[in-house]
Short mmCIF file of C-alpha atoms in Angstrom, two decimals:
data_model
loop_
_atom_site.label_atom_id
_atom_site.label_comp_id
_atom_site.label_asym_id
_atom_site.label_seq_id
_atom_site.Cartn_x
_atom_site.Cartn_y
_atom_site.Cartn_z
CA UNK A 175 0.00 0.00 0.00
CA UNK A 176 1.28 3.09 -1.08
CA UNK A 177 1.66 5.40 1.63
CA UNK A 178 1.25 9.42 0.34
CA UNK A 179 3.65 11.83 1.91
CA UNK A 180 1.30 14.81 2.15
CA UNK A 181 3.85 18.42 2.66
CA UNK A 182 2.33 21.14 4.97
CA UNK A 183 1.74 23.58 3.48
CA UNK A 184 2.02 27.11 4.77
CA UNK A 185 -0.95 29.50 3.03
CA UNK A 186 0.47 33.60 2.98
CA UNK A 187 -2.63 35.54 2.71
CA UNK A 188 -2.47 38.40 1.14
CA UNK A 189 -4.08 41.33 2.10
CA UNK A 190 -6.21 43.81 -0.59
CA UNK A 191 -4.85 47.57 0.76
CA UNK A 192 -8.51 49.81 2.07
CA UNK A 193 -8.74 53.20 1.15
CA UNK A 194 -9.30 54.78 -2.06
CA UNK A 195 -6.81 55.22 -5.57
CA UNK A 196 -5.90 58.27 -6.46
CA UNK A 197 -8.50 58.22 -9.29
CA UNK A 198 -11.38 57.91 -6.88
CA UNK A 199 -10.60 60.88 -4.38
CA UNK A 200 -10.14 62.96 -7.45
CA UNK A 201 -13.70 61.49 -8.38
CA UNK A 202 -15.59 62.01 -5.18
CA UNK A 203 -13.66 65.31 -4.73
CA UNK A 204 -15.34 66.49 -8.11
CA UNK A 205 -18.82 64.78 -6.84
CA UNK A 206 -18.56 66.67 -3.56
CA UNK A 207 -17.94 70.29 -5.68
CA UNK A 208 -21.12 69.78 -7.95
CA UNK A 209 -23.19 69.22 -4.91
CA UNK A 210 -22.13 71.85 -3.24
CA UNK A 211 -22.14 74.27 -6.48
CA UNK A 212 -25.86 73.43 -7.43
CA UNK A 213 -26.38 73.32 -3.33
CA UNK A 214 -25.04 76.65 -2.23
CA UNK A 215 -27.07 78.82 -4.68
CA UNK A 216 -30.34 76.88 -3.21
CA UNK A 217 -29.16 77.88 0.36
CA UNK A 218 -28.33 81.19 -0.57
CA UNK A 219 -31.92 81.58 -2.36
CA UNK A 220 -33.87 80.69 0.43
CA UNK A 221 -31.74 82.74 3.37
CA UNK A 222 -32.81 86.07 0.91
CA UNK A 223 -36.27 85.06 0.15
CA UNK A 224 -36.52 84.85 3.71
CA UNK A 225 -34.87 87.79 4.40
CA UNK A 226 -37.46 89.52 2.12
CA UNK A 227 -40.01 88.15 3.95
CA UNK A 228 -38.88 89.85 6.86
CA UNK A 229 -37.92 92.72 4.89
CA UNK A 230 -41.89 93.31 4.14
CA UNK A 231 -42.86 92.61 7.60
CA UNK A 232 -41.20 94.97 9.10
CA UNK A 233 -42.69 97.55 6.71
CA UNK A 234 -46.15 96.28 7.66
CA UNK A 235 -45.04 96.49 11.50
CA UNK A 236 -44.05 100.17 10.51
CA UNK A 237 -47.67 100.73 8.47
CA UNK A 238 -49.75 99.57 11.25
CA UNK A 239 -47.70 101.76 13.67
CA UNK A 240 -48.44 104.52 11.42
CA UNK A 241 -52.24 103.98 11.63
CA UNK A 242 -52.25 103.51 15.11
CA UNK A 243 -51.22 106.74 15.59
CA UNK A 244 -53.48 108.50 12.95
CA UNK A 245 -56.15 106.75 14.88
CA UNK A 246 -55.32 108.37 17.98
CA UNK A 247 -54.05 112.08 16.75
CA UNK A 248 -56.52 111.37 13.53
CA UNK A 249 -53.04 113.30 11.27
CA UNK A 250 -49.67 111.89 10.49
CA UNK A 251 -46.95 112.36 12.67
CA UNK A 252 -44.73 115.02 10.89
CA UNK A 253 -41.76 114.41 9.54
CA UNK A 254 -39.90 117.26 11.95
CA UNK A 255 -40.52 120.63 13.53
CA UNK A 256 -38.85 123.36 13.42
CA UNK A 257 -38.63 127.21 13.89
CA UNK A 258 -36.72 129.62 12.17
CA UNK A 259 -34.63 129.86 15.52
CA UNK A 260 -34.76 126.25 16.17
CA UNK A 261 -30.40 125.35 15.29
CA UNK A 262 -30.50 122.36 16.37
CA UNK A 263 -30.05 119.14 13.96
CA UNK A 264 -33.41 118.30 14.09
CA UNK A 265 -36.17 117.28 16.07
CA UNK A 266 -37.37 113.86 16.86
CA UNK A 267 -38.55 112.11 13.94
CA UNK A 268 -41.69 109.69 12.71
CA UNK A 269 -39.57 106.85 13.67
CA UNK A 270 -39.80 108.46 17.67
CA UNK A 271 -43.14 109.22 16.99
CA UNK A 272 -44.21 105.53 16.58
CA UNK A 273 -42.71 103.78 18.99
CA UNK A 274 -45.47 103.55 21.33
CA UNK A 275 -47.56 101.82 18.88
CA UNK A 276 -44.44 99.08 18.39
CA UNK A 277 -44.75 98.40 21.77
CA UNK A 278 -41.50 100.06 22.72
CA UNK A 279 -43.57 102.85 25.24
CA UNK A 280 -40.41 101.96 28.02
CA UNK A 281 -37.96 103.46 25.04
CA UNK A 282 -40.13 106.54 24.06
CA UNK A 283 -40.38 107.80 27.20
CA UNK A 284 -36.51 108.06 27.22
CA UNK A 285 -37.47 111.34 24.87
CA UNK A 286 -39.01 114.43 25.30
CA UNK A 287 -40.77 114.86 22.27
CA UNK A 288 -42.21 118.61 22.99
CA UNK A 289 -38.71 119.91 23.94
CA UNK A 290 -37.44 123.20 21.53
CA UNK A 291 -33.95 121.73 21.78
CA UNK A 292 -34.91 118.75 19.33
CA UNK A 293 -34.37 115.18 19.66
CA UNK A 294 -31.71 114.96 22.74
CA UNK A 295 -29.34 111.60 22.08
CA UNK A 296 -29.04 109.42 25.24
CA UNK A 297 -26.88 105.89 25.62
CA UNK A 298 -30.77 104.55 26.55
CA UNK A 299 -32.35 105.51 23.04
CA UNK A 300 -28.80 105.38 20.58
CA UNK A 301 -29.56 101.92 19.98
CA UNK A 302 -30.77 99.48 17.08
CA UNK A 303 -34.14 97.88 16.43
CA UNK A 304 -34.54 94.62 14.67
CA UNK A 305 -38.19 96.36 13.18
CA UNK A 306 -36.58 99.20 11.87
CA UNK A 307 -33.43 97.44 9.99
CA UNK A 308 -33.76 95.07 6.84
CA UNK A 309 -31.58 91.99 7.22
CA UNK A 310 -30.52 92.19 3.98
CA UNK A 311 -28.68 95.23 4.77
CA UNK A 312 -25.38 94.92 5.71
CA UNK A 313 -24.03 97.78 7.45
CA UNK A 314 -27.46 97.93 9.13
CA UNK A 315 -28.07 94.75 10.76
CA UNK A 316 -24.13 94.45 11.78
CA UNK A 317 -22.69 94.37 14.98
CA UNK A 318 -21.20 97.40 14.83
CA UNK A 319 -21.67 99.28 18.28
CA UNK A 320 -25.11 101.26 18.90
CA UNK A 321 -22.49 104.48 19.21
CA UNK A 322 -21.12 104.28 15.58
CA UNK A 323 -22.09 106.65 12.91
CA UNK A 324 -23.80 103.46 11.33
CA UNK A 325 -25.51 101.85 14.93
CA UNK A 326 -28.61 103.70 14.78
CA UNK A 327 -29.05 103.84 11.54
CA UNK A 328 -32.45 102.61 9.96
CA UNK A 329 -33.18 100.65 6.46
CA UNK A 330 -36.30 102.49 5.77
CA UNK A 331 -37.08 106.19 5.56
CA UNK A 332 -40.40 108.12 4.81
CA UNK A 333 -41.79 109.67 1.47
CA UNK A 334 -41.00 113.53 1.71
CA UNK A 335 -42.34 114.03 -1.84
CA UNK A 336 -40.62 114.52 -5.43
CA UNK A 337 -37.47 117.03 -4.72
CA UNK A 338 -38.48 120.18 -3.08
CA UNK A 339 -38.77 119.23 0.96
CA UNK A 340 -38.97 123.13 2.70
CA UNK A 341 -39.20 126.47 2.52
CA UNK A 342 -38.38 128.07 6.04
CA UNK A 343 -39.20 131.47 4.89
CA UNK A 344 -42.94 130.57 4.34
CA UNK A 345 -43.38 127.08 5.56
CA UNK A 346 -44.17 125.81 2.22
CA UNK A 347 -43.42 121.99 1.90
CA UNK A 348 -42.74 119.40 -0.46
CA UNK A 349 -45.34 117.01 -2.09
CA UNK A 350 -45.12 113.95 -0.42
CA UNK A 351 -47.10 113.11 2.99
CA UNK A 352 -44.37 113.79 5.56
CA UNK A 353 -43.36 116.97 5.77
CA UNK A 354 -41.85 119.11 8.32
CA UNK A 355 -44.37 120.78 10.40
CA UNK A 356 -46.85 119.34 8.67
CA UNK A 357 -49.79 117.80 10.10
CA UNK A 358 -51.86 115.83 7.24
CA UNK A 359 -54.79 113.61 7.93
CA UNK A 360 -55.09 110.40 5.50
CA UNK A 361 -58.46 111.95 3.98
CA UNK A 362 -55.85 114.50 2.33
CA UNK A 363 -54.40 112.31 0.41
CA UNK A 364 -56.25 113.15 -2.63
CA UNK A 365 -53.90 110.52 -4.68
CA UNK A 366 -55.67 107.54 -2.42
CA UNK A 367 -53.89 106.08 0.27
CA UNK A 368 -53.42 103.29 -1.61
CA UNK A 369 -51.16 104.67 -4.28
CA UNK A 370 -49.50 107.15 -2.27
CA UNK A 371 -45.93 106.09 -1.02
CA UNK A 372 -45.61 106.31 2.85
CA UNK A 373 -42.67 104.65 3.17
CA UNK A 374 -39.76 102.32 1.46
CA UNK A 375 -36.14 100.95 1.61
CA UNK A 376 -32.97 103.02 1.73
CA UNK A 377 -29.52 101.46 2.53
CA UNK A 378 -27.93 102.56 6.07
CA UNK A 379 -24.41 105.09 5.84
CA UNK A 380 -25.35 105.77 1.94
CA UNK A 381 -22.84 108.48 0.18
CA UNK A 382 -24.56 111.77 0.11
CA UNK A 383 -23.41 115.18 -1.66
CA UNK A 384 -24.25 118.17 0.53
CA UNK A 385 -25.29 121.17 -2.12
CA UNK A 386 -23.65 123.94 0.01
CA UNK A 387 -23.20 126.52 -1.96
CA UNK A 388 -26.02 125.71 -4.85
CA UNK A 389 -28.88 128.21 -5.79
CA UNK A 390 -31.60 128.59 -3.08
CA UNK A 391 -34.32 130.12 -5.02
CA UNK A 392 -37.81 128.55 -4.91
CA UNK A 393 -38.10 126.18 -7.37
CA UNK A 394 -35.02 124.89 -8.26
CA UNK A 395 -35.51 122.49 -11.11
CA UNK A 396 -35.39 118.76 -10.83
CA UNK A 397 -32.39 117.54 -12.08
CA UNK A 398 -32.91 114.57 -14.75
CA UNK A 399 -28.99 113.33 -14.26
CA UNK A 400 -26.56 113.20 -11.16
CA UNK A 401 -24.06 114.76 -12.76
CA UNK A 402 -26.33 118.27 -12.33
CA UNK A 403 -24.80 117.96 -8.72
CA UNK A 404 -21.63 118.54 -9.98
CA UNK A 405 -22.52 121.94 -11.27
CA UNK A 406 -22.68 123.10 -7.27
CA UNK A 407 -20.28 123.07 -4.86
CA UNK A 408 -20.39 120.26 -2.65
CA UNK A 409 -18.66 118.52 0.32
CA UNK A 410 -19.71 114.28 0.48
CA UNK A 411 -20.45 112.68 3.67
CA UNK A 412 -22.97 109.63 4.80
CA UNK A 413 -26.64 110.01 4.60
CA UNK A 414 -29.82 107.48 7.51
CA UNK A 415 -27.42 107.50 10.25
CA UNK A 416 -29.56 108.08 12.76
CA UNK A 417 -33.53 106.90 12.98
CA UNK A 418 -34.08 109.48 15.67
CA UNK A 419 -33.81 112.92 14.17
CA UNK A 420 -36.43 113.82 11.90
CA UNK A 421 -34.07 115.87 8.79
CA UNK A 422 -34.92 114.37 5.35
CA UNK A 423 -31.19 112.63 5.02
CA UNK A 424 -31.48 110.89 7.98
CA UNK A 425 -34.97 109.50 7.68
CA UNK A 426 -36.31 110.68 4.52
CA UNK A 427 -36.37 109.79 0.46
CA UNK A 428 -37.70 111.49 -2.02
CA UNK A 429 -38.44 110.41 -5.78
CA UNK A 430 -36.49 112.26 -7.85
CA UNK A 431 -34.96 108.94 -9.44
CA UNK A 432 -36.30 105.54 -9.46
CA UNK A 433 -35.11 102.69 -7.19
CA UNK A 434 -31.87 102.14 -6.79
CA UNK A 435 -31.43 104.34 -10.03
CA UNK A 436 -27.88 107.00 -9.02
CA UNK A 437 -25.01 105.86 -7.20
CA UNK A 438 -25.46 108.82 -4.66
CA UNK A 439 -27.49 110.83 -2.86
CA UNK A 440 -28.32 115.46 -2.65
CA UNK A 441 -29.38 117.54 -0.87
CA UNK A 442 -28.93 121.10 -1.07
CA UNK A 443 -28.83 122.49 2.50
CA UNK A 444 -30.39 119.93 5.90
CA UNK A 445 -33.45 121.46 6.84
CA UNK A 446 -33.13 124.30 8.92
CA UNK A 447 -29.15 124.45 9.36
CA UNK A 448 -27.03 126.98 9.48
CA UNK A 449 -24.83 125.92 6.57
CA UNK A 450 -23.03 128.93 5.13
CA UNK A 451 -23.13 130.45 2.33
CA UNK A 452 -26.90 129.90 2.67
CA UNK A 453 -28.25 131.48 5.79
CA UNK A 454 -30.06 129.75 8.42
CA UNK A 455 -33.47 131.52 7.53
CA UNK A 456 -33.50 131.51 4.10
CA UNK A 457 -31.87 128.01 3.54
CA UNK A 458 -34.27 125.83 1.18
CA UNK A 459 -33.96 122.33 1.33
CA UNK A 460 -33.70 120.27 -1.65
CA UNK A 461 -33.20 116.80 -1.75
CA UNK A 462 -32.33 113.65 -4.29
CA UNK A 463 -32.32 110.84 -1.60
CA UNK A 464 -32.98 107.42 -3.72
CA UNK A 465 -34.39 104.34 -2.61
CA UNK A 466 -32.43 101.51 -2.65
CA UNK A 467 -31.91 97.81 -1.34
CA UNK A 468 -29.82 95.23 -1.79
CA UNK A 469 -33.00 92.78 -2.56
CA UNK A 470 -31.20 91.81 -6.56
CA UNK A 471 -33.82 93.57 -8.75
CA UNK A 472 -36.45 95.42 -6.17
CA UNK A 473 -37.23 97.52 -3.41
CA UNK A 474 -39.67 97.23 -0.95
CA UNK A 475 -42.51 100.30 0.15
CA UNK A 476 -45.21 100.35 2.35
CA UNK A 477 -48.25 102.36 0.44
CA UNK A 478 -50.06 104.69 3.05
CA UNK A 479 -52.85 102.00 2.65
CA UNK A 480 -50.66 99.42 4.72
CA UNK A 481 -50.30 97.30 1.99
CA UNK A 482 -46.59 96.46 1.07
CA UNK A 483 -45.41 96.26 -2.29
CA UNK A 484 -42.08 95.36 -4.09
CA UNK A 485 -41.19 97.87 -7.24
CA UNK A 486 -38.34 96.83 -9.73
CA UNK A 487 -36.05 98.87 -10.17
CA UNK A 488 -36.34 99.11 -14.16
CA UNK A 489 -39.78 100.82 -12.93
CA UNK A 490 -40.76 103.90 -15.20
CA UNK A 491 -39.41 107.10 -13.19
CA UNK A 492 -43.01 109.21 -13.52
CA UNK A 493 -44.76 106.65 -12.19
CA UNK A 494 -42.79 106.10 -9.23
CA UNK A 495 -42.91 110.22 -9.01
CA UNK A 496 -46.03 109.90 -9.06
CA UNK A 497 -46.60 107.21 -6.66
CA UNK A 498 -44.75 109.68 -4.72
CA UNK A 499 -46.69 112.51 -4.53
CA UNK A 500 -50.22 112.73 -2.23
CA UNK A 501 -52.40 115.18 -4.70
CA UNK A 502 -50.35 115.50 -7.88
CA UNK A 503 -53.87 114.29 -8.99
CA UNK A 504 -51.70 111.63 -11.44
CA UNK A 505 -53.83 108.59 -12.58
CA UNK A 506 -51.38 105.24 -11.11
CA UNK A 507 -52.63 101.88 -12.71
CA UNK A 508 -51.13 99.15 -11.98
CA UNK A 509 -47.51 99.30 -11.28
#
């Protein structure tokens, strides 16, 4: 019997290396960048819609404020007062005016609203509220402290007609509903309330050109192009730096161009200032103060109906002029 001589064997096993080739990184790594290209866009979309959202509600927050208090003084708060020897910057604005019907009455009484020395600044009212700043607005809605030239700053600002605001030498005032010492009741607004602009977007710490030194004749003609300004002498600062005063580049636009139509803002003298050449008396205010967002396309307005409306910024110009005026008597379709 043949006997088999059966070796051991030893088996080596050899083991297949984890991980991926070079080939498939590079392959996930490009999977990973189309997801997040055709992802981030999406994200992006939906934080802005949202913020537009918001946007509009705080411009109805800011219409039903405004009706609360026509209900209770049956006018509309005025956009300042003054006196010819009023030299102060300004009084307390609409934005003061409201707050009791925002429920901030804790933060209004920090003002005295019926004092001749106009609106007094206090650390317990310089500070910024979430109501009165768009979130799409950078500079507005930053961190920056409440003490800044851009902390009390406010993203929306109230329709003080087409481009003449005042005449201090016979109280005369521009066409729009907010006016200084002016005291208008909604059943003036012969336009209709609901195609009257009451108030709409502006962008916080905005480049303005101060007219010093430009005519200051009654009616001073519209300009049709920015680069009119440059005919005048002029100085630049920052226009809406502060919500509190009441002065048309602080808390006021006017329609002399359509949304978000010039890079910068005018005006030709702040209301009421001693601003030489142009003496404190006979100082008339004019004013090219734009509204402007950074929504891609639009700004938003609250009509003096309450309603809130977005308006594209390829709008005609006439018929946001005359959206903008409160008995120009213009016929407004739809828009």
């Amino acid at each position: 019997m043949r006997t088999l001589n059966r070796k051991s064997r030893v088996k080596t096993s050899h083991r297949v290396p984890s991980g991926f080739t070079l080939i498939e990184l590079l392959v996930v790594i490009a999977v990973i960048a189309i997801l997040m290209a055709l992802l981030l866009p999406a994200v992006q979309q939906a934080r802005e819609a949202a913020r537009r959202m918001q946007c509009k509600n705080n411009l109805k927050q800011l219409g039903l404020a405004l009706h609360g208090y026509h209900d209770n003084f049956t006018v509309l708060p005025p956009a300042s007062c003054f006196s010819p020897r009023n030299k102060n910057w300004g009084s307390n604005g609409i934005f003061v005016h409201i707050l009791p019907y925002l429920d901030q009455i804790p933060l209004y009484q920090t003002f005295d609203v019926d004092s001749p020395r106009g609106a007094v600044l206090t650390p317990q009212n310089m500070i910024r509220l979430p109501v009165y700043l768009c979130p799409s607005d950078g500079v507005a809605s930053s961190g920056s402290p409440v003490t800044s030239p851009t902390g009390r700053g406010a993203s929306y600002a109230w329709n003080q007609g087409e481009w003449f605001v005042w005449n201090p030498n016979d109280g005369t005032y521009g066409s729009g509903p907010f006016n200084p010492n002016c005291n208008l009741s909604l059943s003036g607004i012969t336009d209709g309330t609901s195609t009257t602009l009451g108030a709409a977007e502006i962008l916080v710490s905005w480049p303005l050109i101060d007219g010093r030194g430009m005519p200051s004749g009654v009616g001073v003609a519209r300009p049709t192009d920015p680069a009119a300004f440059a005919a005048w002498t002029a100085v630049t600062r920052t226009s809406h730096q502060d919500w509190i005063t009441g002065t048309v580049d602080d808390t006021g636009f006017t329609t002399t161009f359509g949304p978000n139509g010039v890079p910068k803002d005018f005006i030709s003298v702040r209301e009421n200032q001693p601003n030489p050449p142009v003496p404190i008396v006979t100082g008339i205010t004019y004013a090219a103060i734009t509204s402007r967002s950074r929504h891609t396309g639009i700004v938003h307005a609250l009509l003096l109906d309450g309603s809130v409306r977005s308006f594209s910024e390829n709008m005609n110009g006439n018929v946001w002029r005359a959206l903008g005026s409160r008995n120009g008597g213009e016929f407004v379709g739809e828009h």
